[in-house]
Short mmCIF file of C-alpha atoms and ligand atoms in Angstrom, two decimals:
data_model
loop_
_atom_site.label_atom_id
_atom_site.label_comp_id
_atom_site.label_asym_id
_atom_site.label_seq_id
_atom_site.Cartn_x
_atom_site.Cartn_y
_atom_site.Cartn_z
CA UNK V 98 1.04 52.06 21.46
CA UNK V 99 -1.59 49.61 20.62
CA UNK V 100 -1.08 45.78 21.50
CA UNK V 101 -0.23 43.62 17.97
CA UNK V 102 -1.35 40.14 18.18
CA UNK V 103 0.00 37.65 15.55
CA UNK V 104 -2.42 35.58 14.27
CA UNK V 105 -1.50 32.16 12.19
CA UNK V 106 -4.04 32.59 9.12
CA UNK V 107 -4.99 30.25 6.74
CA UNK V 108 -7.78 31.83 4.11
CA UNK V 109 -10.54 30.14 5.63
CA UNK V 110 -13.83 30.83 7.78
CA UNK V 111 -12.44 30.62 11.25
CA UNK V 112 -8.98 32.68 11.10
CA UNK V 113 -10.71 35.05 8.93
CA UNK V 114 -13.13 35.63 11.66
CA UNK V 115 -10.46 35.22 14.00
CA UNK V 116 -9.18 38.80 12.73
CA UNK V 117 -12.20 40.56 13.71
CA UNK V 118 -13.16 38.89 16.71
CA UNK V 119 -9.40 38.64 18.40
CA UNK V 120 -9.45 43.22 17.14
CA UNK V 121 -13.11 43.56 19.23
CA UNK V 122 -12.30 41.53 22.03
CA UNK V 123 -8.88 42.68 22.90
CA UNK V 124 -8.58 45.65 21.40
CA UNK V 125 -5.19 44.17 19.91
CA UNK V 126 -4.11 45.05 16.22
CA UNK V 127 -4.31 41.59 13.86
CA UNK V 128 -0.73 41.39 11.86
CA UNK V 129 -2.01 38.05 9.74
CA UNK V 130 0.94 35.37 8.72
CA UNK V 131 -0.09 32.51 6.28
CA UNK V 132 1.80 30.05 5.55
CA UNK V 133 2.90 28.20 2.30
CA UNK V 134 4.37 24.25 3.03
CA UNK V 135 2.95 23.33 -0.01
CA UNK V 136 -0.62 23.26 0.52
CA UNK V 137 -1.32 23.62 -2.94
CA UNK V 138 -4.90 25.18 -3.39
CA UNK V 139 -5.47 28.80 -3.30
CA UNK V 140 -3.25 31.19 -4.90
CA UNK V 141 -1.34 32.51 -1.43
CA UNK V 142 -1.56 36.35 -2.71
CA UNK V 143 -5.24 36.07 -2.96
CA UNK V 144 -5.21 34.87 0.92
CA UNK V 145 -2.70 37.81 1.70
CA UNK V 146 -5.38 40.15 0.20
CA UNK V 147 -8.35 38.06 2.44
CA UNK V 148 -6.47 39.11 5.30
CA UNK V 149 -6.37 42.74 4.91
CA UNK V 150 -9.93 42.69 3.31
CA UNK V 151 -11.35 40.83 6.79
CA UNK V 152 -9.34 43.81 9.11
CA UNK V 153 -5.60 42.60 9.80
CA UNK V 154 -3.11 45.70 9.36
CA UNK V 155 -0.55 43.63 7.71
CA UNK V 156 -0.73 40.59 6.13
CA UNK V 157 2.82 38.26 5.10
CA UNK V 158 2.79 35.48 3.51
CA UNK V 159 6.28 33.04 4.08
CA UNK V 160 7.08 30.61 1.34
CA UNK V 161 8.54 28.13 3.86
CA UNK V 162 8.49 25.17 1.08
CA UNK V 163 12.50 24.61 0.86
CA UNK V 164 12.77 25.13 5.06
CA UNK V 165 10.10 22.39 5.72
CA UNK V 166 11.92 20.27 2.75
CA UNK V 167 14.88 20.23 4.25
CA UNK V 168 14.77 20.88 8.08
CA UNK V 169 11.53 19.02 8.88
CA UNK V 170 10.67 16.47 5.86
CA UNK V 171 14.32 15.47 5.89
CA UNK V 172 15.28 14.58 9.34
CA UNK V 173 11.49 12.87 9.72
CA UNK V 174 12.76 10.66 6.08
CA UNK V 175 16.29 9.96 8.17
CA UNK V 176 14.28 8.42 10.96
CA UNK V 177 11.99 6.90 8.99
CA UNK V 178 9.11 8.68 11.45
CA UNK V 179 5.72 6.56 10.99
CA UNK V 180 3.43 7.32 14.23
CA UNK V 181 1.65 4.42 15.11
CA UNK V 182 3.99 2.79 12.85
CA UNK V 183 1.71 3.43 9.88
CA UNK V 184 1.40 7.55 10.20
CA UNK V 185 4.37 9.59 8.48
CA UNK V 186 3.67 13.15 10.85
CA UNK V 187 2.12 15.06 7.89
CA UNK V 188 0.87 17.92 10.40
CA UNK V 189 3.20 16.78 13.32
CA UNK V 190 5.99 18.13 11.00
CA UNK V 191 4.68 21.19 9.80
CA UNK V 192 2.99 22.92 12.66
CA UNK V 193 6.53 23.50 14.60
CA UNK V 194 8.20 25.31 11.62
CA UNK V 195 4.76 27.15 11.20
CA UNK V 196 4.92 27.96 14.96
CA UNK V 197 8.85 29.12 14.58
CA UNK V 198 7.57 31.86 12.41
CA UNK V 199 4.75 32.73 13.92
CA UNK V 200 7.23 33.30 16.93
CA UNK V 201 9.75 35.14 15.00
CA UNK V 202 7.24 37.37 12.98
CA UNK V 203 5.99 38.56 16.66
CA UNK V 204 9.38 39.35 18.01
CA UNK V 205 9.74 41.66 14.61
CA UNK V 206 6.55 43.10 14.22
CA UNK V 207 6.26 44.23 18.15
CA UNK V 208 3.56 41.98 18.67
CA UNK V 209 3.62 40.29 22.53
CA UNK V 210 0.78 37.41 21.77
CA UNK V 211 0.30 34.72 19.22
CA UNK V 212 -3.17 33.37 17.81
CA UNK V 213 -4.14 30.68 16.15
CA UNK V 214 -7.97 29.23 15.08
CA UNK V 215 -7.22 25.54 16.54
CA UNK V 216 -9.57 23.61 18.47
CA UNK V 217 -9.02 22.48 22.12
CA UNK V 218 -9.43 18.46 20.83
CA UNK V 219 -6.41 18.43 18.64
CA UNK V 220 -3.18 18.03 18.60
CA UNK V 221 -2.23 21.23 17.13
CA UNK V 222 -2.91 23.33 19.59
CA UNK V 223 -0.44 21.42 21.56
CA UNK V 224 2.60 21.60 18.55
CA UNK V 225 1.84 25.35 17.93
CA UNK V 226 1.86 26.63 21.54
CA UNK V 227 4.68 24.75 22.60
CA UNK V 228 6.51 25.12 19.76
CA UNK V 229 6.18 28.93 19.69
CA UNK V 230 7.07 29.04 23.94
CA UNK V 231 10.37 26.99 23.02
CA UNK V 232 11.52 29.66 20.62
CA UNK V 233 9.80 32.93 22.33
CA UNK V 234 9.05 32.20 25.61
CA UNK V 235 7.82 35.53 26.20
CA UNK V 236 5.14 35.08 24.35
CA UNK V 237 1.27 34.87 25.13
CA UNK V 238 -1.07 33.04 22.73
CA UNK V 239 -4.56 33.35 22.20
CA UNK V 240 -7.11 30.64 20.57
CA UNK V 241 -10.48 32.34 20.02
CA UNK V 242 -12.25 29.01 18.53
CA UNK V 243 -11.05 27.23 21.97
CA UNK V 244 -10.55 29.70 24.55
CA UNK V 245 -13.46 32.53 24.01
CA UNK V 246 -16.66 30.76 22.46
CA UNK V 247 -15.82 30.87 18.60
CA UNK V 248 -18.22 28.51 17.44
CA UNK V 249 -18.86 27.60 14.11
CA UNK V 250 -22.15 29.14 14.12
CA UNK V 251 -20.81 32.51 15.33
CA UNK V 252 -18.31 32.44 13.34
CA UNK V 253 -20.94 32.49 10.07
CA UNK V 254 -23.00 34.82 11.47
CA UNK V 255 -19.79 37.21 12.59
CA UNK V 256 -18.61 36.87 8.87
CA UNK V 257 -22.44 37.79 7.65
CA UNK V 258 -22.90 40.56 9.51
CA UNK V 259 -19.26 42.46 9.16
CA UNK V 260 -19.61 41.02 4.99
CA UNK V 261 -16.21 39.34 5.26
CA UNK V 262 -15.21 37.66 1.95
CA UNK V 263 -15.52 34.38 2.51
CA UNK V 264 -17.30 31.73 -0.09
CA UNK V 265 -18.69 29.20 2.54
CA UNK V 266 -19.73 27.39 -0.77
CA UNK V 267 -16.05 26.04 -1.80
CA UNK V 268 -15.97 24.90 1.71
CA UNK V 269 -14.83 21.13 1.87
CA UNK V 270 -17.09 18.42 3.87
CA UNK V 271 -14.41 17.30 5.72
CA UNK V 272 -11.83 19.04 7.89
CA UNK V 273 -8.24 18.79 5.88
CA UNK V 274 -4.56 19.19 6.51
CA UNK V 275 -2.63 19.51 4.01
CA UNK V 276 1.67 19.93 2.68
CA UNK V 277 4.12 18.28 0.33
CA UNK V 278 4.77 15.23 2.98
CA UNK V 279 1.06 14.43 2.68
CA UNK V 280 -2.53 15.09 3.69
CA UNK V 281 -5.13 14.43 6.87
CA UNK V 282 -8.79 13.86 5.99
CA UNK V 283 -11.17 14.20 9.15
CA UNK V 284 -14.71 14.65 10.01
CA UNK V 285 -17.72 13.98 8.24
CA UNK V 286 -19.21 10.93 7.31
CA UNK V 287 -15.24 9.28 8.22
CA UNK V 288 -16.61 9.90 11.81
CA UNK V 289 -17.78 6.40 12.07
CA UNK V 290 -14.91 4.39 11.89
CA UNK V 291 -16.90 1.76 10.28
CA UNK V 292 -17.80 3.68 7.03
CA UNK V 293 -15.01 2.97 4.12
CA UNK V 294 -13.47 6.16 2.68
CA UNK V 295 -14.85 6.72 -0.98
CA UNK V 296 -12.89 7.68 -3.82
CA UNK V 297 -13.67 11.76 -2.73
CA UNK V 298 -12.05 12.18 0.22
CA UNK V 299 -8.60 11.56 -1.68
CA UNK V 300 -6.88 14.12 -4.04
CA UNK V 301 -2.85 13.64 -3.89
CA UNK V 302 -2.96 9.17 -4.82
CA UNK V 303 -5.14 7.72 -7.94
CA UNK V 304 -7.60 4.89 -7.04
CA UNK V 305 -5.37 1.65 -6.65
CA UNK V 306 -7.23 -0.40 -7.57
CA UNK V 307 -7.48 0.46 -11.32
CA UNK V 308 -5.42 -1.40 -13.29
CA UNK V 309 -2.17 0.25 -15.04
CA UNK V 310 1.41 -0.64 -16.09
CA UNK V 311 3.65 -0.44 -12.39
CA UNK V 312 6.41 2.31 -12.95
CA UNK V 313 9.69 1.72 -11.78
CA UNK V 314 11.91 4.06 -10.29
CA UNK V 315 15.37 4.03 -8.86
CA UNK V 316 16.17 6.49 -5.53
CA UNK V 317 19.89 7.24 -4.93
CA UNK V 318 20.62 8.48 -1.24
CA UNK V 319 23.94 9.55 0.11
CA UNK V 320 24.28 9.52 3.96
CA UNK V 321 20.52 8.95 4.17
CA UNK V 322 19.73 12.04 2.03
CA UNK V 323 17.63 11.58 -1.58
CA UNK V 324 20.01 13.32 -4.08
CA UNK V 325 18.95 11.49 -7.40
CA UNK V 326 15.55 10.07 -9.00
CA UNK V 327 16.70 7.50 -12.14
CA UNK V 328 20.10 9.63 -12.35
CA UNK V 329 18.89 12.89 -12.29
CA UNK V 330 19.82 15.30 -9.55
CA UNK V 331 17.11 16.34 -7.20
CA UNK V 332 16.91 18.38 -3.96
CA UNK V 333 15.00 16.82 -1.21
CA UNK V 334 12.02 18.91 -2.05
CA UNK V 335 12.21 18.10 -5.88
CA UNK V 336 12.01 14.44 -4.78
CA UNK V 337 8.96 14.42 -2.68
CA UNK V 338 7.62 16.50 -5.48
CA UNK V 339 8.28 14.16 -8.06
CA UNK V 340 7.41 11.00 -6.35
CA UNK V 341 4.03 12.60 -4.67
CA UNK V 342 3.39 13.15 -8.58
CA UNK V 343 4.69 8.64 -10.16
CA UNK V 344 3.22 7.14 -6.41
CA UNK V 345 0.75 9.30 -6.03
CA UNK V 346 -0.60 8.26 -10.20
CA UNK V 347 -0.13 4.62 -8.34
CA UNK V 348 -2.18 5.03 -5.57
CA UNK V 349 0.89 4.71 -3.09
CA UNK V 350 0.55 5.69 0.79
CA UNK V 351 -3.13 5.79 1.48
CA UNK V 352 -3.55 5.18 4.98
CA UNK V 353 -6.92 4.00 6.97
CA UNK V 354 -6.63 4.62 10.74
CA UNK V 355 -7.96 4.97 14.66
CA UNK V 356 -5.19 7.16 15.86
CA UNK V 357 -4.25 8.37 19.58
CA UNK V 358 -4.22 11.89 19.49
CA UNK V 359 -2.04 13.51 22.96
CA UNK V 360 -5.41 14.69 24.71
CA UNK V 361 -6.38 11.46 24.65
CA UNK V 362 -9.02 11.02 22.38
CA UNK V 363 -9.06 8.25 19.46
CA UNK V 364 -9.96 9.49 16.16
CA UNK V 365 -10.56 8.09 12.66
CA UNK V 366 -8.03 9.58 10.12
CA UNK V 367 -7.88 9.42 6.29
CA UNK V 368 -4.00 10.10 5.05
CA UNK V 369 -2.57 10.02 1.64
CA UNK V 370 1.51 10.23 1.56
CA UNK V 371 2.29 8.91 -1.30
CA UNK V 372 6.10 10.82 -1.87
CA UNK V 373 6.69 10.38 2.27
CA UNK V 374 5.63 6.79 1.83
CA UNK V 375 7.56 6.03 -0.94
CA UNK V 376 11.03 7.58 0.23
CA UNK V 377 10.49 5.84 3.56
CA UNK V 378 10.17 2.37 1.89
CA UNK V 379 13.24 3.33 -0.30
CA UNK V 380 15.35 4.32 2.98
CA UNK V 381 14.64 1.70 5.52
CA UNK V 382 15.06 -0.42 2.59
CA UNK V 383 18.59 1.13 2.11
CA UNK V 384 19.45 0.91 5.64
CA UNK V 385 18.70 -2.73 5.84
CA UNK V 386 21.63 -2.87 3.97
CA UNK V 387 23.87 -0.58 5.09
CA UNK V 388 23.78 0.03 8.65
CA UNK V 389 25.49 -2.45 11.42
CA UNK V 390 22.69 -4.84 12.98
CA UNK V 391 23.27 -3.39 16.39
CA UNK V 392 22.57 0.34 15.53
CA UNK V 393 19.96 -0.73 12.91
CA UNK V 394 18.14 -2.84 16.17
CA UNK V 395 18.77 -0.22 18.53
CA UNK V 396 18.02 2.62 16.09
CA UNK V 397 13.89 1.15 15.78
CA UNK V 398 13.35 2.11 19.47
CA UNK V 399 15.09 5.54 18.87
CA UNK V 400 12.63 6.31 15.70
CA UNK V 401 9.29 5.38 17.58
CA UNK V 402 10.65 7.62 20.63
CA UNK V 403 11.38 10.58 18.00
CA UNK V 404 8.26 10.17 16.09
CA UNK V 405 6.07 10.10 19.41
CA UNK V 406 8.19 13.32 20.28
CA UNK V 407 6.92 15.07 17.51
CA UNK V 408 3.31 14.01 17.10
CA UNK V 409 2.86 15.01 20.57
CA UNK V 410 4.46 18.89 19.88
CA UNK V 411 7.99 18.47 21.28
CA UNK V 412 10.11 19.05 18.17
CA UNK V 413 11.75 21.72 19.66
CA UNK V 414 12.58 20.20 22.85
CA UNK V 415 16.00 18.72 24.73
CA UNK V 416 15.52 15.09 23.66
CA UNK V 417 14.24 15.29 20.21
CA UNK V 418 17.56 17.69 19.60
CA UNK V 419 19.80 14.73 21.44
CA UNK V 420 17.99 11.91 19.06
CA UNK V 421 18.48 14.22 16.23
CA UNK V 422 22.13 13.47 16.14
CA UNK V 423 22.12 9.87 16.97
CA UNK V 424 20.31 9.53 13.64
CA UNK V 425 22.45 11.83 11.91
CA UNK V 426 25.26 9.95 12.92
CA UNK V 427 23.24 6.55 11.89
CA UNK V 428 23.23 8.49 8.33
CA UNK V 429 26.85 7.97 8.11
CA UNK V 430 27.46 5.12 5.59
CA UNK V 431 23.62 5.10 3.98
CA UNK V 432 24.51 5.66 1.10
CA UNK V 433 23.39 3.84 -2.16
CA UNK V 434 20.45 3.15 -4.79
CA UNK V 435 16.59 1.54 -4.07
CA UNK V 436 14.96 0.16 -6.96
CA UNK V 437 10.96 0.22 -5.84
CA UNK V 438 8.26 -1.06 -8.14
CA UNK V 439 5.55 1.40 -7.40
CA UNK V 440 2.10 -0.60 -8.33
CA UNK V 441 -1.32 -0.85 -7.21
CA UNK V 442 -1.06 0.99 -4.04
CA UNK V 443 2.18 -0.32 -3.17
CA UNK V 444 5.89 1.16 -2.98
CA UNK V 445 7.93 -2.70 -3.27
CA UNK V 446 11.75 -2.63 -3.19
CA UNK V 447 13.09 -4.61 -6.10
CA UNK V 448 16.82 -4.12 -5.86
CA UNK V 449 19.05 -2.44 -3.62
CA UNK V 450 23.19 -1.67 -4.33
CA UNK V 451 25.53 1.50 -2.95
CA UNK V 452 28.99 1.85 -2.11
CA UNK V 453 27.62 1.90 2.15
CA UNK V 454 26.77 -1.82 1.46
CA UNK V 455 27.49 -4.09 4.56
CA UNK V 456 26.25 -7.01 1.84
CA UNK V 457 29.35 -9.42 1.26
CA UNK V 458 28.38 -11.71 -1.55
CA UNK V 459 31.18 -14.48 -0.75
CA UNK V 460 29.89 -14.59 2.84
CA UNK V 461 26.09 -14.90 1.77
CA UNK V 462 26.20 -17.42 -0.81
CA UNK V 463 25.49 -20.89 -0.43
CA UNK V 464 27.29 -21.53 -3.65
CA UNK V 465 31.00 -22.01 -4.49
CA UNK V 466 33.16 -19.22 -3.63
CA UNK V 467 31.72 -19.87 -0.08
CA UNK V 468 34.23 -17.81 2.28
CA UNK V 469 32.06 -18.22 5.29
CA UNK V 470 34.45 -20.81 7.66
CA UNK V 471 31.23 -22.53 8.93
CA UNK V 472 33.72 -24.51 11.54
CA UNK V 473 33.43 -21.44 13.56
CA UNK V 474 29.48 -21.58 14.48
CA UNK V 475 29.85 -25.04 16.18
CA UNK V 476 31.87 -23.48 18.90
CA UNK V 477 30.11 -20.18 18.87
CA UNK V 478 25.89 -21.93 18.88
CA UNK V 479 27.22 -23.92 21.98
CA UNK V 480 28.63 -21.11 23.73
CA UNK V 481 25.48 -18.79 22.88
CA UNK V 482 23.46 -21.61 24.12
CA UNK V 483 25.33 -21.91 27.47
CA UNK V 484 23.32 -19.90 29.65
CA UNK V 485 19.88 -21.31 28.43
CA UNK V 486 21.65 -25.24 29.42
CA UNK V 487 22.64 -24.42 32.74
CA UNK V 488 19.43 -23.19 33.33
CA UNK V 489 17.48 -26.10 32.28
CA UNK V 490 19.90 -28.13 34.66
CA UNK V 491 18.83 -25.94 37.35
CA UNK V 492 15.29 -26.68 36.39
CA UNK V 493 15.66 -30.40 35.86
CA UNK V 494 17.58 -31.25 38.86
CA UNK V 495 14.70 -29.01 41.10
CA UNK V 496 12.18 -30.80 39.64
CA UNK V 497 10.27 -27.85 38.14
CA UNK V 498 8.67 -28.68 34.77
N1 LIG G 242 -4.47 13.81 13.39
C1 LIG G 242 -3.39 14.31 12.59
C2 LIG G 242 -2.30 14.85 13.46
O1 LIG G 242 -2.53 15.10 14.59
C3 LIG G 242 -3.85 15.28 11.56
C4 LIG G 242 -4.29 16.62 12.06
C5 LIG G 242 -4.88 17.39 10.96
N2 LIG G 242 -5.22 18.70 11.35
C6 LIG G 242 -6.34 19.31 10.99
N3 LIG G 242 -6.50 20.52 11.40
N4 LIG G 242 -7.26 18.73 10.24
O2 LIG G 242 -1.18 14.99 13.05
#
């Protein structure tokens, strides 16, 4: 029986290639899976068709929309994951449910080796290899653009000479990433992290700067999950949806940055998240009132481990899965209503209320109705103080200054 190699396939010039080249140099048949997390774009049948047009013997496309919704976009919304504290995972998220598919569409099409057209300077090499060995271990995988000299230039010429069906003229000038939880703009003349992004590079958020009326919108959660938009039901994807569409028309979640990528290089990204950016606000903002100061302090450091977790390709991995429920448990009482004001680029909380509230009225005001017994701090500043005294005896009677 001939080998079967899976090979992640996107439509475009280098897995395309990748068919052809991965069939002559290993003599491997190409079964072609192409994802859809909401890329927009191309019509996914047409890039079905591509595939078996540039060689593969089957071609499946997996509408993975409502899985990445709910088991990746979700849980990364519940942490409130921002890399770098600015970044909200847009690839990160999606590679490892990519990479879970690639896996199990191997395992059922008899296929012992995985492909996909990354680079070696990215990090998404790292999140589809490793994510693919955590659920199929078994598995070999194969990068022709990294591993076997896939160059750009060969890869035109290979696509010339065999007349694949590619239109190198709708190619973009910049190398993009794109899902419903945002978009990555690299490459080009963003290079040079001292040229500002122009109004191009950005499709999914309206220029901010252009003056319109703000739009406000109200986002009900219960245990830390979206389930309403001004009153109206929604699912978690029909939220992102909806608020990519009002932030987005706002120019909400447009992000500028020098990022550390896992193999160590620093690189200039362009990101546009305006849904992601917009439910975060809304959440944190929630949680702020409704979870106990202790686990809302201690719960920062566990976010920034989880979201470092998955940038650098470990969602499937012991820890992440042992984080995973400390925030679900976090979720337990966040449950309630954000009012933001989405305007001019920005996502700004207005109001907040919700049956999880930890907000006692009587204790916060400094009006009548007071039921704070401020008796009670004298004793309780001077015992806090107590070790921070004795030690400035100590200091005093040694002489130190
Ligand atoms: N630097 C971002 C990340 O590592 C975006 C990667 C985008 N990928 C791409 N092939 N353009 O998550």
């Amino acid at each position: 029986m001939t080998n079967r190699v899976v090979l992640a396939y996107s439509g475009g010039l280098d897995t395309s290639v990748a068919i052809g080249w991965i069939a002559e140099e290993t003599g491997a048949e190409v079964v072609c899976v192409a994802a859809d997390v909401g890329q927009g774009g191309e019509d996914m049948n047409d890039i079905r068709q591509r595939a078996l047009d540039c060689g593969a013997v089957e071609s499946i496309v997996l509408d993975l929309k409502q899985e990445f919704a709910d088991e990746y976009c979700l849980p990364a919304l519940r942490t409130n994951a921002l890399y770098l504290e600015r970044y909200p995972l847009v690839s990160a998220l999606s590679r490892p449910v990519i990479a879970k598919h690639l896996a199990l569409a191997a395992q059922m099409h008899g296929a012992d080796t995985v492909a996909h057209g990354c680079t070696g300077k990215g990090n998404d090499q790292v999140r589809f290899e490793v994510g693919i060995g955590a659920i199929a271990p078994e598995l070999n995988v194969i990068a022709p653009v990294r591993d076997s000299g896939m160059t750009r230039d060969k890869a035109i010429q290979f696509a010339e000479d065999k007349g694949l069906p590619i239109d190198q003229s709708k190619r973009s000038p910049y190398s993009v990433d794109q899902n419903f939880w945002g978009r990555a703009v690299e490459t080009g003349f963003l290079e040079d992290p001292w040229n500002a992004p122009i109004e191009d590079v950005y499709s999914y958020t309206s220029d901010p700067s252009v003056t319109r009326d703000p739009d406000d919108v109200i986002i009900s959660f219960s245990n830390g999950v979206p389930t309403a938009i001004d009153g109206r039901p929604v699912s978690m994807l029909e939220a992102i949806l909806e608020l990519n569409q009002r932030a987005g028309a706002q120019g909400v979640g447009r992000l500028d940055m020098v990022e550390d990528r896992l193999v160590g290089i620093k690189s200039r990204e362009v990101y546009e998240a305006p849904g992601a950016i917009a439910l975060i606000t809304a959440h944190q903002e929630l949680e702020d009132l409704t979870v106990e100061r202790d686990l809302r302090r201690f719960k920062f450091s566990v976010e920034q481990r989880w979201t470092e977790l998955v940038y650098d390709g470990l969602w499937f991995s012991p820890l992440k899965d042992a984080l995973d429920t400390f925030v679900d448990s976090s979720q337990q009482y966040v449950t309630g209503d954000i009012r933001l004001r989405l305007h001019a680029g920005r996502a700004v909380p207005t109001g907040r209320r919700g049956e999880g509230s930890l907000y006692d009225f009587d204790l916060a005001t400094y009006d009548t109705g007071d039921t704070f017994d401020q008796t009670l701090s004298k004793g309780f500043v001077q015992l806090w103080g107590l070790p921070s005294r004795i030690a400035a005896r100590r200091q005093q009677k040694l002489g130190k200054p």
